[in-house]
Coordinates of C-alpha atoms in Angstrom, one line a residue:
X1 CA 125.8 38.1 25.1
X2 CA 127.1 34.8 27.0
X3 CA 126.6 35.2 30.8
X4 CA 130.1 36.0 33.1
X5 CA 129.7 34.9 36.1
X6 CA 131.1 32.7 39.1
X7 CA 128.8 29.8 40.0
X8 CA 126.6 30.2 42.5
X9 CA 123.5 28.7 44.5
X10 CA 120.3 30.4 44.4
X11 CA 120.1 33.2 46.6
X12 CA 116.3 33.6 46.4
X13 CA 115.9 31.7 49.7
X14 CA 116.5 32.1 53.5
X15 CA 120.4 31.0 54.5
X16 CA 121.1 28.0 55.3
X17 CA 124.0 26.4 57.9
X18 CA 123.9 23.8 55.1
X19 CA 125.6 26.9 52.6
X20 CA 129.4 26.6 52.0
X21 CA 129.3 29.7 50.4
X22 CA 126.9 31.0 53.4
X23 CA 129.4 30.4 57.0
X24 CA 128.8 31.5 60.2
X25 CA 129.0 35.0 60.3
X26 CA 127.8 35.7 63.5
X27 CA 130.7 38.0 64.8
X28 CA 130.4 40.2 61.9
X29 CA 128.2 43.6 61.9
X30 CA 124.8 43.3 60.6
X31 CA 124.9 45.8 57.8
X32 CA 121.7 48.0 57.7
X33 CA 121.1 47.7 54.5
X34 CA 117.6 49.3 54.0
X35 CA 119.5 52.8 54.8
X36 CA 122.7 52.5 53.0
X37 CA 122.5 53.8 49.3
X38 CA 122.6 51.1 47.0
X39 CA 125.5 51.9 44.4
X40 CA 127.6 51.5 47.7
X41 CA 128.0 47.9 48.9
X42 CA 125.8 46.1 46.1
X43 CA 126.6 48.6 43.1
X44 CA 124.3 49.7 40.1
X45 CA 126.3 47.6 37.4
X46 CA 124.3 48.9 34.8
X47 CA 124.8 50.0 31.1
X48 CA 123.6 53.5 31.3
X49 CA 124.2 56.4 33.6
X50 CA 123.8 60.2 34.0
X51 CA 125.7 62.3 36.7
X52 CA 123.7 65.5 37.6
X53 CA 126.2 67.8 39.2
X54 CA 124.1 70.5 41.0
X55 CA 124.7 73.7 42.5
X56 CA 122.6 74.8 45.9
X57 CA 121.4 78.4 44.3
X58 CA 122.0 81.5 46.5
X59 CA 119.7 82.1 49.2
X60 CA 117.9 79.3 48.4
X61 CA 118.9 76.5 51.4
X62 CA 115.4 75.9 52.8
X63 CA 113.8 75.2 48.8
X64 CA 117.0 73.2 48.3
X65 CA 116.0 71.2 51.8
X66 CA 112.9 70.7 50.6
X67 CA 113.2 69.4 46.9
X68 CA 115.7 66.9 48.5
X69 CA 113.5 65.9 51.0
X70 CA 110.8 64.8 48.3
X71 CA 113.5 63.0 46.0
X72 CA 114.1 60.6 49.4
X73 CA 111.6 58.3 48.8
X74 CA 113.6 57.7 45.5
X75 CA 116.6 56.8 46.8
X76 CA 117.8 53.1 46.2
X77 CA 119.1 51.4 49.2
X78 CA 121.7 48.5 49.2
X79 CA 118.4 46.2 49.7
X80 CA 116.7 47.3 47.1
X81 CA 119.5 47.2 44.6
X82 CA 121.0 43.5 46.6
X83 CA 117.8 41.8 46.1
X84 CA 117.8 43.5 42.0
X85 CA 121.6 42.0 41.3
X86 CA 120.8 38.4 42.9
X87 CA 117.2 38.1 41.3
X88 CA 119.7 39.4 37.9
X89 CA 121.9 37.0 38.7
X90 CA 119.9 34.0 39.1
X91 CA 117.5 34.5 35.7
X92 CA 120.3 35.0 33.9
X93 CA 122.1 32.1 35.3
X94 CA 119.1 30.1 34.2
X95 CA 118.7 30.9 31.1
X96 CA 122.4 31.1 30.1
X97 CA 122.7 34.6 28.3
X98 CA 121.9 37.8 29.6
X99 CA 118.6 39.2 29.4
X100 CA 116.2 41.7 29.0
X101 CA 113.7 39.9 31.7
X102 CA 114.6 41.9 34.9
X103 CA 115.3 45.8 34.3
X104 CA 115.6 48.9 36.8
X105 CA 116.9 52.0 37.2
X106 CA 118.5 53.7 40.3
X107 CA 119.0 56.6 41.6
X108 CA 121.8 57.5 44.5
X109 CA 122.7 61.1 45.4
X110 CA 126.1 62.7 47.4
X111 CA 126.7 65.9 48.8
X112 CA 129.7 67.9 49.3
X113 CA 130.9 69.2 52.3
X114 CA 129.4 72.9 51.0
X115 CA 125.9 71.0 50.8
X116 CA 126.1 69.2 54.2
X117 CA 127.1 72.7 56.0
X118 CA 124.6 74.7 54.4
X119 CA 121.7 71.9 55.7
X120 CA 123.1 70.9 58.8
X121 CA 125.4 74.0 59.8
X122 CA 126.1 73.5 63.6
X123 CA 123.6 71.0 64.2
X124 CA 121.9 72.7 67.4
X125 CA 118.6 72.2 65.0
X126 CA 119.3 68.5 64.1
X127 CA 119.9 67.3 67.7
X128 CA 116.5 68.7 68.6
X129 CA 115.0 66.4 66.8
X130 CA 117.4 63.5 68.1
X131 CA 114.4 62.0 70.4
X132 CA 112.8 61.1 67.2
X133 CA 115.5 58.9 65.9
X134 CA 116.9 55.6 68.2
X135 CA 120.5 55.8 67.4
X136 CA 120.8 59.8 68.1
X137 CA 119.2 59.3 71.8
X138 CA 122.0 59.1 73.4
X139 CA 123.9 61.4 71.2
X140 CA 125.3 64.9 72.5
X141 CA 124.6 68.1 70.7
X142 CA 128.2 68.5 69.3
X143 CA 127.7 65.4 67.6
X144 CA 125.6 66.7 65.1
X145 CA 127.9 69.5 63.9
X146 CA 129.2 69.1 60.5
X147 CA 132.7 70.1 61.7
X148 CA 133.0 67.2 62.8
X149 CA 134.3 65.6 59.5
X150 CA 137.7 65.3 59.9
X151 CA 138.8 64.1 56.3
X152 CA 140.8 67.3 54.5
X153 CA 140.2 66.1 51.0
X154 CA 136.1 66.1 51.7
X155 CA 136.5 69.2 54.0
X156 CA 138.7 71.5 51.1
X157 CA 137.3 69.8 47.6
X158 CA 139.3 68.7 45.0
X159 CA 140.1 71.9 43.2
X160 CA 141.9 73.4 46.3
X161 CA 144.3 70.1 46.2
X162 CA 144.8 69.7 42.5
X163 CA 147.9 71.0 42.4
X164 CA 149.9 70.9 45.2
X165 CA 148.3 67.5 46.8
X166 CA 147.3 65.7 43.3
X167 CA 150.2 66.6 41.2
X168 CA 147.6 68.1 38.4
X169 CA 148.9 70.4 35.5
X170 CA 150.5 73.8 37.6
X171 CA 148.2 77.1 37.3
X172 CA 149.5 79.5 35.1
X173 CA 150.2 83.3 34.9
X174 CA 147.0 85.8 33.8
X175 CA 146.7 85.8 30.4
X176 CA 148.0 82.4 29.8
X177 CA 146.4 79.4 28.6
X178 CA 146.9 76.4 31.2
X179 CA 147.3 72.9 30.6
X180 CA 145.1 70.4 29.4
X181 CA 144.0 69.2 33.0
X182 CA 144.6 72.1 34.9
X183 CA 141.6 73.0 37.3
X184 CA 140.7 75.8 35.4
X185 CA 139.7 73.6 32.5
X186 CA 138.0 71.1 34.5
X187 CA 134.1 70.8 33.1
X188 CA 133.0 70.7 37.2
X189 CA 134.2 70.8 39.9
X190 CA 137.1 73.7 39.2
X191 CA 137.4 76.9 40.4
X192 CA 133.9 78.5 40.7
X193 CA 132.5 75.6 39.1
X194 CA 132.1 73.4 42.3
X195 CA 129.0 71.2 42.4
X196 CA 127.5 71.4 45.6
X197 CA 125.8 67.3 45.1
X198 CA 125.4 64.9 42.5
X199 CA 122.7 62.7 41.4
X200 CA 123.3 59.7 40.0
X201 CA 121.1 57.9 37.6
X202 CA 121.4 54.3 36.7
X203 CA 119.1 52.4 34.1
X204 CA 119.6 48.6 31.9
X205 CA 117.5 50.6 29.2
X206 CA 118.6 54.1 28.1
X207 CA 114.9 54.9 27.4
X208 CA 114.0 54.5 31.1
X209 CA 117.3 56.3 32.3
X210 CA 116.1 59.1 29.7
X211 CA 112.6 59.1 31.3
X212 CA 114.0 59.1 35.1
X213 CA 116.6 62.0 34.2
X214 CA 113.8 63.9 32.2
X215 CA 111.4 63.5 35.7
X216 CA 114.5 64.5 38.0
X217 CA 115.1 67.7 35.7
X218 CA 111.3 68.4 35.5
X219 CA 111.5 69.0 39.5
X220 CA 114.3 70.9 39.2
X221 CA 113.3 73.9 36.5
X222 CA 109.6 73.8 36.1
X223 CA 108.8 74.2 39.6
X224 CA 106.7 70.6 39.5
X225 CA 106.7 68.2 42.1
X226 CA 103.6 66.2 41.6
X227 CA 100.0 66.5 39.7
X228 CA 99.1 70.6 40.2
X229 CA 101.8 70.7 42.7
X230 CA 105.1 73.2 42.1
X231 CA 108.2 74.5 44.3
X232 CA 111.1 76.0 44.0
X233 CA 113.8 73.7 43.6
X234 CA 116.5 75.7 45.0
X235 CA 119.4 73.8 42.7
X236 CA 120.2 74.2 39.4
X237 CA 122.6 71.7 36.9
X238 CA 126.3 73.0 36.1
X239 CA 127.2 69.8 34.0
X240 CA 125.0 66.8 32.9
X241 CA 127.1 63.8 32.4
X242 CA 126.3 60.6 30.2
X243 CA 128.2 57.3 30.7
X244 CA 127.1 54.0 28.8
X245 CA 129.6 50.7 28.4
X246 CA 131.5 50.1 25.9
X247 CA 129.8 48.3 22.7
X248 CA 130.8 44.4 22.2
X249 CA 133.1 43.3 22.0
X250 CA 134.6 45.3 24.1
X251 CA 131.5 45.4 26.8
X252 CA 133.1 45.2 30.4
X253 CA 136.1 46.7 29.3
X254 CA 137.4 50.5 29.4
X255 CA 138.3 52.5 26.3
X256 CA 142.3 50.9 26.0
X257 CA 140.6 47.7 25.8
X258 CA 141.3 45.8 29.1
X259 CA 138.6 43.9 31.1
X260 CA 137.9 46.6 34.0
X261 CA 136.4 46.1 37.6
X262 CA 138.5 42.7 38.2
X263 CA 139.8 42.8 42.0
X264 CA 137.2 44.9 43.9
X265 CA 137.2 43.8 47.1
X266 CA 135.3 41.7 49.6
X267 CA 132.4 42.8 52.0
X268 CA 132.5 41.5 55.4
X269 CA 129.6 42.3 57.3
X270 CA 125.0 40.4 57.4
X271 CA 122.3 41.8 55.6
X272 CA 120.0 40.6 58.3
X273 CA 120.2 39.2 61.6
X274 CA 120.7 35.8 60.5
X275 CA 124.2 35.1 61.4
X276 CA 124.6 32.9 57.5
X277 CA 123.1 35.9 55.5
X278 CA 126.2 37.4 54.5
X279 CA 126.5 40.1 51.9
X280 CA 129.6 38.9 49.9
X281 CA 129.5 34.6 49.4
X282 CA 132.4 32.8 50.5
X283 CA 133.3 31.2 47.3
X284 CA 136.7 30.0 47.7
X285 CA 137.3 26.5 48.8
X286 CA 140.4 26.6 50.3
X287 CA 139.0 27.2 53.5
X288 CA 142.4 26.6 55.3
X289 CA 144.3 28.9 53.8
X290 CA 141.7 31.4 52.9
X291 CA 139.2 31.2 55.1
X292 CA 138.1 34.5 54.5
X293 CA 137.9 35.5 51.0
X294 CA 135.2 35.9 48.3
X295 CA 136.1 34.5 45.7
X296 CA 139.9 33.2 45.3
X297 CA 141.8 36.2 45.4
X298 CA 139.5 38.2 46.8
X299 CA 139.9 38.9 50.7
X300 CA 136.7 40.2 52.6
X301 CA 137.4 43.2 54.5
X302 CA 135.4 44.9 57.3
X303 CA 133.3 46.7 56.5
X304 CA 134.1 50.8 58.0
X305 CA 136.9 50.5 55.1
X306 CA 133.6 51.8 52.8
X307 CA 130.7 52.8 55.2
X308 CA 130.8 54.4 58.4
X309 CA 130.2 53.3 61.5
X310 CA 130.9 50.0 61.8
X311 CA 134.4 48.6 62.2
X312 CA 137.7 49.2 59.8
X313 CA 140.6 46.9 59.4
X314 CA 143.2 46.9 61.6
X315 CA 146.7 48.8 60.4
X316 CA 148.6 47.7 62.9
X317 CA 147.4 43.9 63.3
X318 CA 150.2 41.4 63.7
X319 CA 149.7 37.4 62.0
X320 CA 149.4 36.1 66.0
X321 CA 146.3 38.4 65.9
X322 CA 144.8 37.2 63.0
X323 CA 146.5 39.8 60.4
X324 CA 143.7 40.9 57.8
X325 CA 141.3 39.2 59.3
X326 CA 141.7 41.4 62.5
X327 CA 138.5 44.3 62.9
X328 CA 139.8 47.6 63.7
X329 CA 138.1 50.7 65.5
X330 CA 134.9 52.0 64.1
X331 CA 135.2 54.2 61.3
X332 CA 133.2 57.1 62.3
X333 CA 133.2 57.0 66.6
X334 CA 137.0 56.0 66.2
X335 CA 137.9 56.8 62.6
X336 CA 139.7 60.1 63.2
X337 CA 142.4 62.2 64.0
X338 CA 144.0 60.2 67.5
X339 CA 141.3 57.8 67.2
X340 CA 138.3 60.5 67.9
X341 CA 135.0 60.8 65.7
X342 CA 135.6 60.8 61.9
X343 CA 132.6 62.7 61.6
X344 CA 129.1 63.8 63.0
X345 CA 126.7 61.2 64.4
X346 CA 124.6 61.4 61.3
X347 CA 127.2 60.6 59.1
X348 CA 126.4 56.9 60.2
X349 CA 125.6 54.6 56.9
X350 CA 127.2 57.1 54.6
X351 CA 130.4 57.0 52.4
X352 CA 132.9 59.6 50.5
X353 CA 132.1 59.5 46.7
X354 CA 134.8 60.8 44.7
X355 CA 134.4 61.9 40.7
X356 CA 137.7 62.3 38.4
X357 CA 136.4 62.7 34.9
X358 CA 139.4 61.3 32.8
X359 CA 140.4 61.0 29.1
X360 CA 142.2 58.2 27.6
X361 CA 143.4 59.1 24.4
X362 CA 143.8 55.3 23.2
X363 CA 145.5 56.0 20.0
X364 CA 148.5 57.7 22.3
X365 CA 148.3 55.0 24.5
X366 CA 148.8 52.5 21.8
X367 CA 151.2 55.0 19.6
X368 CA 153.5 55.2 22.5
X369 CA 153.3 50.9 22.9
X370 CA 154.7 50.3 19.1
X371 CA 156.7 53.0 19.4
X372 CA 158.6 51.8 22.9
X373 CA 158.0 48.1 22.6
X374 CA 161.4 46.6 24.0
X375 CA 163.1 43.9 21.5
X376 CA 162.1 40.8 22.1
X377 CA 158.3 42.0 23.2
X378 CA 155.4 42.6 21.3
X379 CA 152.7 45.6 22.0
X380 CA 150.8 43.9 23.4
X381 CA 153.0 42.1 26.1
X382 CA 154.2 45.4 26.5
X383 CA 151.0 46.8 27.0
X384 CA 150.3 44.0 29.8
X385 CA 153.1 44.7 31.6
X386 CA 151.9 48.1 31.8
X387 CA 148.6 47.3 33.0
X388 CA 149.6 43.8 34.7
X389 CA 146.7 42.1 32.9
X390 CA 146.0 40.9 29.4
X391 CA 143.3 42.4 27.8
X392 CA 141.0 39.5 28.7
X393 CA 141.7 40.6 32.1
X394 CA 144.5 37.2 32.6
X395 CA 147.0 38.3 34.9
X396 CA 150.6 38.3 33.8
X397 CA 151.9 36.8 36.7
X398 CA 150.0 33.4 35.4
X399 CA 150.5 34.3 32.0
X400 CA 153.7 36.3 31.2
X401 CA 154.0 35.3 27.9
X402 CA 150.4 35.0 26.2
X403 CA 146.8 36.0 27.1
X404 CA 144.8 33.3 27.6
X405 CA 141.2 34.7 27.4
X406 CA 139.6 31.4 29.3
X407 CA 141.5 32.5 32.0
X408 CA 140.6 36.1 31.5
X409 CA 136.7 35.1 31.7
X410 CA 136.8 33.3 34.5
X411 CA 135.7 35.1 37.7
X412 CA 136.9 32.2 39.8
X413 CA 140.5 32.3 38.7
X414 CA 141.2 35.7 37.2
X415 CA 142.1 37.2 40.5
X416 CA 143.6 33.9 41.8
X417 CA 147.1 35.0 42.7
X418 CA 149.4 36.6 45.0
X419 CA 152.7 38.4 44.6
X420 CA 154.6 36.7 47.2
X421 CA 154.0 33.1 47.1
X422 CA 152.6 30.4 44.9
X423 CA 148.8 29.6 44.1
X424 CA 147.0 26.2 44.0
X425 CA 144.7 24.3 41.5
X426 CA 141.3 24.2 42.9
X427 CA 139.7 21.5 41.3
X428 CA 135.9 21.6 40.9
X429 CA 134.1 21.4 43.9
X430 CA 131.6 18.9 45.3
X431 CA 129.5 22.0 46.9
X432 CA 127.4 23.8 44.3
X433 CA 128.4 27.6 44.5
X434 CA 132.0 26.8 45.3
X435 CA 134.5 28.2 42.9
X436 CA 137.1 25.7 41.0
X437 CA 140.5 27.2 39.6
X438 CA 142.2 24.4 37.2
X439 CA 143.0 27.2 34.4
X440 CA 146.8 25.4 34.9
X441 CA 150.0 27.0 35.2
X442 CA 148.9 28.5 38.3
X443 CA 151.3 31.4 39.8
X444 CA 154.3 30.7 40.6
X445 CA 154.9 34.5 42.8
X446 CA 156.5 37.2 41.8
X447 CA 158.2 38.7 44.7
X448 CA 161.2 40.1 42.4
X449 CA 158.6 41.9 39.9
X450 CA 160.0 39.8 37.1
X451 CA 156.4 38.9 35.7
X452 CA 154.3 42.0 36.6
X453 CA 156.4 45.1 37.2
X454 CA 156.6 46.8 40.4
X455 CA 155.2 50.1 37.9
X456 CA 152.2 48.1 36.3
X457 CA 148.6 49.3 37.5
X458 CA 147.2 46.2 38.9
X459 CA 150.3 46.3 41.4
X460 CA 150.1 49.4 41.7
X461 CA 147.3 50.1 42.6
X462 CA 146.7 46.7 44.9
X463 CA 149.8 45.2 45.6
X464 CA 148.6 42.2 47.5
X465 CA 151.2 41.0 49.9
X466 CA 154.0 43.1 48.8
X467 CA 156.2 44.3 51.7
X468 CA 158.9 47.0 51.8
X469 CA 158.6 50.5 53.0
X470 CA 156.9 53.9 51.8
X471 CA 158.3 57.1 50.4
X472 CA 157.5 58.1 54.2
X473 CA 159.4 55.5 55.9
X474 CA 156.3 53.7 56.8
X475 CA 155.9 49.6 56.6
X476 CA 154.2 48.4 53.9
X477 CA 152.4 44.3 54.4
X478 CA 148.6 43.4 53.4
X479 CA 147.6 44.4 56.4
X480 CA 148.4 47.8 55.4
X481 CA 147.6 47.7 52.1
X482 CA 143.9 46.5 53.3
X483 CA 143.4 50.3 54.7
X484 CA 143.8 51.4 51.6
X485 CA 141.5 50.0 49.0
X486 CA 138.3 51.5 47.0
X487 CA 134.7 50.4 45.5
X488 CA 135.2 51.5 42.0
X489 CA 132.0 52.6 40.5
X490 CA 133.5 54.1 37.2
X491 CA 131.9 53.7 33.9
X492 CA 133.0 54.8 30.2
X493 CA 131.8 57.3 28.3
X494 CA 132.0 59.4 25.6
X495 CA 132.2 58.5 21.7
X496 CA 134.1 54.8 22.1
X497 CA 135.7 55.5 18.3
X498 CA 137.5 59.0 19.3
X499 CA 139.4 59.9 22.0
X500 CA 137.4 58.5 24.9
X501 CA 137.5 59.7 28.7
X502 CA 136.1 57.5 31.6
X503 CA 134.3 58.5 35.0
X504 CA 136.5 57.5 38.0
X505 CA 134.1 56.7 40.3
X506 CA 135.4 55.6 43.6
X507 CA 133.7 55.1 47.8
X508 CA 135.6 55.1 51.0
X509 CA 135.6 56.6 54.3
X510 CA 139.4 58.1 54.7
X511 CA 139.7 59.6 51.2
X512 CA 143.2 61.2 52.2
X513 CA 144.6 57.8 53.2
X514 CA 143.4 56.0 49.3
X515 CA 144.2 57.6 46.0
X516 CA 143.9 57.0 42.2
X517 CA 147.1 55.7 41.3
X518 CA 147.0 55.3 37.3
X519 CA 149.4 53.9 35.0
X520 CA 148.0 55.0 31.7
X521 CA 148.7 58.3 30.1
X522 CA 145.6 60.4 31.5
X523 CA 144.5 63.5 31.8
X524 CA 141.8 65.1 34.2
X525 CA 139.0 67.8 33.5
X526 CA 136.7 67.6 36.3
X527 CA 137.0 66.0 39.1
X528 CA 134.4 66.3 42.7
X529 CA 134.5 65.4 46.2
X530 CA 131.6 64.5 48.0
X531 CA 129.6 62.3 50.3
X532 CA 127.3 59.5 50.0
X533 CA 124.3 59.8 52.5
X534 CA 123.3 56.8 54.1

C-alpha cells in the first residue's frame, strides 16, 4: 500500500543545529528512554496484537515475582521501539510503499494496583535495596510504599466505578438479566473477573506475534522457562484478546470507517543528552506563531502529562507566562493531591494504561444516519458532523460540505486547524522535513460550532482553544484542555464484516482528570485499569 506519511529528513544520524525540524531543546527533560516501555512515547503501530489479561494465582506472589522477573529482559523500551519506527520510517520512505523489509514484534506489560500491592506491599523490602539503584539514594522508606498512588480510578479499578463514576448500564436485581454493558457481562475486568496485569504483544507478521504469544504462554502453563529449566508461573490467563487492523481499504481506519489516530499529541522532552535530539520533530514552519508544535496542529506537551516524573503542563498558566508552553510541577514528586507525591518513588518512568473493550455495531450506526439525516444533508455529512471528520479523516471545519480525501491523507494538513481563529497556507518549504499545508480553503474558525458541532467527537474529545466553562463551574481555555489529553494505543478487532468492537487503549498519569468521551453509539464489555512500568 502507498506510504502515509509527513516528510521528513533522515533520522539515522546524530542531530544536527543545522535541523529545522531538530531546535534547541536544551530546557527540555531528557527522557530516559532505555527504561520507559516502548508502546508509551514511541508506540507499537503494528498490524497484529494479543492482550494477555492475567490473574496473580492465590498464594502464589513469590512464583508470580519470579516469572516476571525473567520476562524483563523482554520488555521493549521507548529506544528500542524509537529507533524500530524511524529505521520503518525511513526504508519505507525510500522505497515509496510500505514494506515487508524491517519487521518486529513487541512486548509491553501493566500491572494493576492489586499486582503492584501484592509485589511491593509497604515497600520496607524495596527500600532496602535502594543503595543499589542511584535515583532511590536519597529516597526515604515511605517512598516506596504502594499507598502512595494517589489516582482513585488506578486505586479502585474500573468495575467499582462503572456505574456510578462511568455512567455504564445500572446493575440489576437477582435473577435478572443486566444490560448489554453492564459489569457483570464484561469479558475482564468485571466483578470477580479482574486481571491483575496485562501483557501486550505486538507483531508486523501474525506468524511471529503467534510464535511470541505461543513462547509467553509456554512459561506460563508448562512450567518452562528455558532448555531443561521449569517454574511455576504463579499467573494464569482469564481472557486472550486478538486485535489486527482493518483490511484495505479501510486499513488505518476503525470499524465505522473513519481514519483513526489523527490528533495524538506532541512529545516534549530529548532522547539523549544532546540538546537537538528531540523525540517528537518540529515540523511546522510557522515558527512564529507555533513555535512549539509537531506538526501543524499538533502542540508538543511536556512530558509528565504521559510519564511520571518529569514535568506536566501548567493548568493555571496565563498567555504573559507563556500559556501552553508553560511546564508545570512534576507529575509524580508534585502530581498529587495539594501538590504532594502522585505515587511511590518507583513509580518513576511508568504510566496508567487503561483497557475499554468496545463494540461498534456499524450497521446501527449507519441505520440510525439514514434514518435521522436532516433535509438538506446527506448520511454522510451527517455522519461527519457527528464525528467532526470525513471519513478520509478531512476535518469539517475545512471541509463542511464535501470530503476531500487529499486533504484527509495528508498528515501535514489534516490536523491544521483551530476552533477559534483562522489557519494559514503553508506553502512548501525550502527546509527538507518541513511540513507544507496548501490543501486550500484553509479554516476559517468555528467559534459558533456552525461547521463542527459543539457534540461531534473530534471536539469533543479535544476541543482545541475552545473557552467557556465546565458543568463544575471551572474555566475552560487550551491551557486547560492540555491537562487533559491521552496517547491512544487502541486497535480493532474482531470479524471487520459483523458487528465489530475495538480496544480502547489509552496512557496518562491522572486517569481521574482524562476520560473517553465517545460520540458513537457504543457499548462496553470489559474494561481494566492498570499501570505501565517503566
Amino acid at each position: 500500500m502507498p506510504v502515509r506519511e509527513v516528510p521528513a529528513v533522515t533520522l539515522l544520524h546524530s542531530p544536527s543545529d543545522l535541523d529545522p525540524t531538530r531546535p534547541d531543546a536544551s530546557k527540555e527533560p531528557e527522557l530516559a528512554v532505555r527504561n520507559i516501555q516502548g508502546n508509551i512515547l514511541a508506540g507499537f503501530n503494528k498490524d497484529h496484537q494479543v492482550h494477555l489479561y492475567l490473574r496473580i494465582l492465590d498464594g502464589q506472589v513469590e512464583a508470580f515475582r519470579q516469572w516476571l522477573g525473567r520476562l524483563v529482559p523482554f520488555i521493549a523500551t521507548t529506544s528500542e521501539v524509537l529507533a524500530f519506527n524511524r529505521l520503518f520510517k525511513e526504508v519505507n520512505k525510500r522505497r515509496g510503499v510500505e514494506t515487508r523489509t524491517v519487521m518486529a514484534t513487541w512486548v509491553n506489560v501493566a500491572l494493576s494496583f492489586r499486582a503492584l500491592k501484592l509485589l511491593a506491599g509497604d515497600g520496607k523490602a524495596l527500600s532496602k535495596h535502594a543503595d543499589n539503584f542511584e535515583g532511590y539514594r536519597k529516597a526515604k522508606p515511605d517512598q516506596f510504599d504502594v499507598e502512595k498512588f494517589t489516582d482513585a480510578a488506578f486505586r479502585e479499578g474500573m468495575a467499582k466505578r462503572s456505574v456510578d463514576v462511568l455512567s455504564d448500564p445500572p446493575d440489576v436485581a437477582k435473577g435478572k438479566q443486566p444490560m448489554e454493558g453492564n459489569r457483570h457481562n464484561w469479558l475482564f475486568g468485571g466483578p470477580g473477573n479482574e486481571p491483575d496485569l496485562v501483557v501486550i504483544v505486538a507483531s508486523d507478521s501474525a506468524a511471529e506475534l503467534a510464535t511470541q504469544v505461543a513462547q509467553i504462554e509456554d512459561t506460563i502453563y508448562s512450567g518452562r522457562t528455558g532448555p531443561n529449566s521449569f517454574a511455576h508461573s504463579g499467573v494464569t490467563v482469564i481472557y486472550k484478546q486478538y486485535g489486527n487492523t482493518l483490511p484495505a481499504p479501510l486499513t488505518g481506519h476503525e470499524h465505522f470507517g473513519f481514519l483513526d489516530g489523527v490528533s495524538q499529541p506532541g512529545i516534549r522532552g530529548r532522547i539523549s543528552p544532546h540538546p537537538h535530539d528531540v523525540l517528537t520533530l518540529r515540523q511546522n514552519p510557522e515558527k512564529d506563531q507555533y513555535p512549539n508544535q509537531g506538526k501543524p496542529g499538533q502542540d508538543v506537551l511536556w512530558p509528565g502529562e504521559f510519564v511520571f516524573g518529569y514535568p506536566g503542563q501548567d493548568p493555571k498558566a496565563t498567555d504573559a507566562q507563556g500559556g501552553i508552553n508553560k511546564a508545570g510541577p512534576n507529575s509524580l514528586t508534585h502530581g498529587g493531591p495539594e501538590g504532594g507525591a502522585a505515587g511511590p518513588v518507583w513509580a518513576q518512568d511508568g504510566s496508567y494504561l487503561v483497557v475499554r473493550r468496545l463494540r461498534q455495531d456499524v450497521a446501527k450506526f449507519h441505520k440510525f444516519l439514514a434514518d435521522n439525516t436532516p433535509q438538506g444533508m446527506t448520511p454522510d455529512r451527517f455522519g461527519a458532523s457527528l464525528v467532526g471528520r470525513w471519513t478520509s479523516g478531512a476535518p469539517i471545519i475545512r471541509r463542511p460540505t464535501a470530503d476531500d480525501p487529499p486533504l484527509g491523507n495528508d498528515d501535514c494538513a489534516n490536523n491544521h486547524f483551530e476552533f477559534g481563529g483562522p489557519s494559514n497556507t503553508i506553502p512548501k518549504p525550502v527546509a527538507n522535513g518541513m511540513c507544507s499545508d496548501e490543501h486550500d480553503p484553509q479554516s476559517l474558525g468555528d467559534i459558533a460550532g456552525a461547521r463542527c458541532p459543539f457534540a461531534g467527537h473530534i471536539r469533543k474529545a479535544y476541543p482545541r482553544d475552545d473557552t467557556g466553562t465546565s458543568p463544575l463551574k471551572d474555566p475552560i481555555s487550551e491551557v486547560t484542555t492540555q491537562t487533559h489529553r491521552l496517547l491512544r494505543r487502541g486497535i480493532p478487532f474482531g470479524d471487520p464484516f459483523i458487528p465489530r468492537p475495538i480496544l480502547a487503549t489509552t496512557l496518562t498519569t491522572e486517569i481521574a482528570a482524562c476520560s473517553l468521551p465517545a460520540t458513537r453509539p457504543q457499548s462496553r464489555d470489559s474494561s481494566s485499569s492498570s499501570r505501565t512500568r517503566g
